Coordinates of C-alpha atoms in Angstrom, one line a residue:
X37 CA 0.0 0.0 0.0
X38 CA 2.8 2.4 0.9
X39 CA 4.6 1.5 -2.3
X40 CA 1.5 2.3 -4.4
X41 CA 1.1 5.6 -2.5
X42 CA 4.7 6.5 -3.2
X43 CA 4.4 5.8 -6.9
X44 CA 1.2 7.9 -7.1
X45 CA 2.9 10.9 -5.4
X46 CA 5.8 10.5 -7.9
X47 CA 3.4 10.5 -10.9
X48 CA 1.6 13.6 -9.4
X49 CA 4.8 15.5 -9.0
X50 CA 6.0 14.5 -12.5
X51 CA 2.7 15.5 -14.0
X52 CA 2.7 18.8 -12.2
X53 CA 6.3 19.5 -13.4
X54 CA 5.3 18.7 -17.0
X55 CA 2.2 20.9 -16.7
X56 CA 4.3 23.8 -15.5
X57 CA 6.6 23.4 -18.4
X58 CA 3.7 23.2 -20.9
X59 CA 2.2 26.4 -19.4
X60 CA 5.5 28.2 -19.7
X61 CA 5.9 27.0 -23.3
X62 CA 2.4 28.1 -24.2
X63 CA 2.9 31.5 -22.5
X64 CA 6.2 32.0 -24.4
X65 CA 4.6 31.1 -27.8
X66 CA 1.6 33.3 -27.1
X67 CA 3.8 36.2 -26.1
X68 CA 5.8 35.9 -29.3
X69 CA 2.6 35.9 -31.4
X70 CA 0.9 38.8 -29.6
X71 CA 4.0 40.8 -28.9
X72 CA 6.9 39.8 -31.2
X73 CA 10.4 41.1 -30.4
X74 CA 11.3 44.3 -32.0
X75 CA 14.1 44.1 -34.6
X76 CA 17.5 45.2 -33.5
X77 CA 19.4 48.0 -35.2
X78 CA 21.8 45.5 -36.7
X79 CA 18.9 43.5 -38.2
X80 CA 17.1 46.6 -39.5
X81 CA 20.0 48.7 -40.8
X82 CA 22.7 46.2 -41.8
X83 CA 23.0 46.0 -45.6
X84 CA 24.0 43.1 -47.8
X85 CA 27.1 43.8 -49.9
X86 CA 26.5 45.2 -53.4
X87 CA 27.3 43.0 -56.3
X88 CA 30.8 43.4 -57.7
X89 CA 31.7 42.5 -61.2
X90 CA 35.4 41.4 -61.4
X91 CA 37.2 39.6 -64.2
X92 CA 38.0 36.8 -61.8
X93 CA 34.4 36.0 -61.0
X94 CA 32.9 32.7 -62.0
X95 CA 34.3 29.4 -63.0
X96 CA 36.0 30.8 -66.1
X97 CA 37.3 33.9 -64.4
X98 CA 40.7 35.3 -65.1
X99 CA 42.8 37.9 -63.3
X100 CA 43.1 41.3 -64.8
X101 CA 46.8 42.0 -64.2
X102 CA 46.4 45.7 -64.8
X103 CA 43.7 45.9 -62.2
X104 CA 45.7 43.8 -59.8
X105 CA 48.7 46.2 -60.1
X106 CA 46.3 49.1 -59.5
X107 CA 44.9 47.3 -56.5
X108 CA 48.4 46.6 -55.1
X109 CA 49.2 50.3 -55.4
X110 CA 46.1 51.2 -53.4
X111 CA 47.1 48.6 -50.8
X112 CA 50.6 50.0 -50.7
X113 CA 49.7 53.7 -50.4
X114 CA 46.5 53.4 -48.4
X115 CA 46.1 50.1 -46.5
X116 CA 49.6 49.0 -45.7
X117 CA 50.2 51.5 -42.9
X118 CA 47.7 49.6 -40.8
X119 CA 47.2 46.1 -42.3
X120 CA 49.6 43.3 -42.9
X121 CA 49.8 40.9 -45.8
X122 CA 51.8 38.3 -44.0
X123 CA 50.9 35.2 -46.0
X124 CA 52.2 36.7 -49.3
X125 CA 55.9 37.1 -50.2
X126 CA 57.3 40.0 -52.2
X127 CA 58.5 37.7 -55.0
X128 CA 54.9 36.5 -55.7
X129 CA 54.3 40.0 -57.1
X130 CA 56.1 38.7 -60.2
X131 CA 52.8 37.0 -61.1
X132 CA 51.2 40.5 -61.4
X133 CA 53.7 41.5 -64.1
X134 CA 56.5 43.1 -62.1
X135 CA 60.0 42.2 -63.2
X136 CA 62.7 41.0 -60.8
X137 CA 64.3 44.4 -60.3
X138 CA 60.9 46.0 -59.6
X139 CA 60.1 43.3 -57.0
X140 CA 63.4 43.8 -55.3
X141 CA 62.9 47.6 -55.2
X142 CA 59.3 47.2 -53.8
X143 CA 60.7 44.9 -51.0
X144 CA 63.6 47.2 -50.2
X145 CA 61.5 50.4 -50.1
X146 CA 58.7 48.9 -48.1
X147 CA 58.3 51.1 -45.0
X148 CA 57.9 48.2 -42.5
X149 CA 61.1 46.3 -42.2
X150 CA 61.9 42.7 -41.2
X151 CA 62.5 42.2 -37.5
X152 CA 65.9 40.6 -36.7
X153 CA 67.0 39.3 -33.3
X154 CA 70.6 39.9 -32.3
X155 CA 71.5 36.9 -30.2
X156 CA 74.7 38.5 -28.9
X157 CA 73.1 41.7 -27.8
X158 CA 69.8 40.1 -26.9
X159 CA 67.8 42.8 -28.6
X160 CA 65.6 43.2 -31.7
X161 CA 66.7 45.1 -34.7
X162 CA 65.5 45.6 -38.3
X163 CA 66.8 44.9 -41.8
X164 CA 65.5 45.7 -45.3
X165 CA 63.1 43.3 -46.9
X166 CA 64.3 41.0 -49.7
X167 CA 62.2 39.4 -52.4
X168 CA 61.9 36.1 -50.6
X169 CA 60.5 37.7 -47.5
X170 CA 56.8 37.8 -46.7
X171 CA 55.2 41.2 -46.2
X172 CA 56.1 42.1 -42.7
X173 CA 53.5 42.4 -40.0
X174 CA 52.2 45.7 -38.7
X175 CA 52.0 46.1 -34.9
X176 CA 50.0 48.6 -32.9
X177 CA 50.8 47.6 -29.2
X178 CA 48.4 50.1 -27.7
X179 CA 45.4 49.2 -29.8
X180 CA 46.1 45.6 -30.9
X181 CA 46.9 44.2 -34.3
X182 CA 44.6 45.2 -37.2
X183 CA 43.4 42.2 -39.2
X184 CA 45.8 40.7 -41.7
X185 CA 44.3 41.1 -45.2
X186 CA 46.0 38.1 -46.9
X187 CA 42.8 35.9 -46.7
X188 CA 40.2 38.6 -46.0
X189 CA 38.1 37.8 -49.1
X190 CA 38.0 34.1 -48.1
X191 CA 37.3 34.9 -44.4
X192 CA 34.3 37.2 -45.1
X193 CA 31.0 36.2 -46.6
X194 CA 30.7 37.7 -50.2
X195 CA 34.4 38.2 -50.2
X196 CA 35.5 41.0 -52.6
X197 CA 31.9 42.4 -52.7
X198 CA 32.1 42.8 -48.9
X199 CA 35.4 44.6 -49.0
X200 CA 34.3 46.9 -51.8
X201 CA 31.0 47.7 -50.1
X202 CA 32.7 48.3 -46.7
X203 CA 35.3 50.7 -48.2
X204 CA 32.6 52.7 -50.0
X205 CA 29.8 52.3 -47.4
X206 CA 30.8 54.9 -44.7
X207 CA 27.9 57.2 -44.0
X208 CA 26.2 59.3 -41.4
X209 CA 23.1 57.9 -39.6
X210 CA 20.0 59.6 -40.8
X211 CA 17.7 61.4 -38.3
X212 CA 15.1 58.7 -38.9
X213 CA 17.5 55.9 -38.1
X214 CA 18.6 57.7 -34.9
X215 CA 15.0 58.3 -33.8
X216 CA 14.0 54.7 -34.4
X217 CA 17.1 53.2 -32.7
X218 CA 18.3 55.9 -30.2
X219 CA 20.5 53.4 -28.4
X220 CA 22.3 52.5 -31.6
X221 CA 23.9 55.9 -32.2
X222 CA 27.5 55.6 -33.3
X223 CA 29.8 56.0 -30.3
X224 CA 32.6 58.4 -30.2
X225 CA 35.7 57.0 -31.8
X226 CA 33.7 54.7 -34.2
X227 CA 32.4 55.2 -37.7
X228 CA 28.9 54.3 -39.0
X229 CA 29.1 51.7 -41.8
X230 CA 25.9 49.7 -42.5
X231 CA 27.9 47.0 -44.3
X232 CA 29.9 46.2 -41.1
X233 CA 28.4 43.5 -38.8
X234 CA 27.5 45.7 -35.8
X235 CA 27.2 48.9 -37.9
X236 CA 30.1 50.7 -36.1
X237 CA 33.7 50.2 -37.1
X238 CA 36.9 51.5 -35.4
X239 CA 38.7 52.0 -38.8
X240 CA 38.3 55.5 -40.2
X241 CA 37.3 55.7 -43.9
X242 CA 40.6 54.8 -45.7
X243 CA 39.4 56.1 -49.1
X244 CA 38.2 59.6 -48.5
X245 CA 38.6 61.4 -51.9
X246 CA 39.2 60.7 -55.6
X247 CA 42.8 60.5 -56.8
X248 CA 44.4 59.4 -53.4
X249 CA 46.7 57.4 -55.7
X250 CA 47.8 58.1 -59.2
X251 CA 47.4 55.2 -61.7
X252 CA 50.2 55.0 -64.2
X253 CA 47.8 53.5 -66.8
X254 CA 45.6 56.6 -66.8
X255 CA 42.6 55.0 -65.1
X256 CA 40.5 57.6 -63.2
X257 CA 41.2 56.9 -59.5
X258 CA 37.7 57.5 -58.1
X259 CA 36.9 56.2 -54.6
X260 CA 34.7 53.4 -56.2
X261 CA 37.5 52.4 -58.7
X262 CA 40.2 52.3 -56.0
X263 CA 37.9 50.2 -53.8
X264 CA 37.1 47.9 -56.7
X265 CA 40.8 47.5 -57.6
X266 CA 42.0 46.8 -54.1
X267 CA 39.2 44.2 -53.7
X268 CA 40.4 42.5 -56.9
X269 CA 43.9 42.5 -55.5
X270 CA 42.8 40.9 -52.2
X271 CA 41.0 38.1 -54.2
X272 CA 44.4 37.4 -55.7
X273 CA 46.3 37.4 -52.4
X274 CA 43.7 34.9 -51.0
X275 CA 44.1 32.5 -53.9
X276 CA 46.9 33.4 -56.3
X277 CA 46.6 30.1 -58.1
X278 CA 42.8 30.5 -58.8
X279 CA 43.3 31.0 -62.5
X280 CA 45.5 27.9 -62.8
X281 CA 42.9 25.9 -60.8
X282 CA 40.2 27.1 -63.2
X283 CA 42.2 26.0 -66.2
X284 CA 43.0 22.6 -64.7
X285 CA 39.4 22.1 -63.8
X286 CA 38.3 22.9 -67.3
X287 CA 40.9 20.5 -68.8
X288 CA 39.6 17.7 -66.4
X289 CA 36.0 18.3 -67.4
X290 CA 36.9 18.2 -71.1
X291 CA 38.9 15.0 -70.6
X292 CA 36.0 13.3 -68.8
X293 CA 33.6 14.3 -71.6
X294 CA 35.9 12.9 -74.2
X295 CA 36.5 9.7 -72.2
X296 CA 32.7 9.3 -71.8
X297 CA 32.2 9.6 -75.6
X298 CA 35.1 7.1 -76.3
X299 CA 33.7 4.6 -73.7
X300 CA 30.2 4.8 -75.1
X301 CA 31.7 4.2 -78.6
X302 CA 33.7 1.2 -77.4
X303 CA 30.6 -0.2 -75.7
X304 CA 28.5 0.1 -78.9
X305 CA 31.3 -1.6 -80.9
X306 CA 31.8 -4.5 -78.6
X307 CA 28.1 -5.3 -78.1
X308 CA 27.0 -4.6 -81.7
X309 CA 24.9 -7.4 -83.1
X310 CA 24.5 -9.2 -79.8
X311 CA 20.9 -9.7 -78.7
X312 CA 20.0 -9.4 -75.1

């Protein structure tokens, strides 16, 4: 009798616990239906990157070497003071059309030098870069290390389109946006950019005016063009062998198609005249 009473109490307690959970679940669902959560500023104001048409897009894409050289110039003159490119060596610039002497000069004149440790003195020093060196890292001990850009177009969704939109997307919040999301006002020391994940970015606008760089090929260096060119360059740094991979992939597909045709022809020849 006592055992039966104990089991009954256990069932009652379990049923009550389940009932409380069901009531809580029903209340939560009802609340979401009658009073759905308001969208956050990030959800409402964040913009999807604009489409970017580059010669390297698509399975048959090829690098535009002239554009890549322009993009490297923008990186060198605008971006390199803050961002590293530490997975790329200077000699790889030869793939962009620079000759050996030009590569050596670029390496030697690069403002950030290679760190060298003097074992005898126990101190760090510097030396000029050589062609076989990777682009040296940029350090900001007080504020941390800005992101390395070697793989940025692989590390960010939409890749080059994201980089281009971010560089050209700096803006001021409109009075309507501020009124709708008063708590999302851009804090001091940050810059409003709707293409950035949380809308506010610490990096000041790097491309502030047309003709920040001078293109040797006569291309008009508008802000949009400079952003497009450096985005194309960063596609190359992330995957310098992309064009070769595309060509190899096309050759493999053509080979498989030819092999399929030959195999079908052989099958028809071997089994010709044989009734199943």
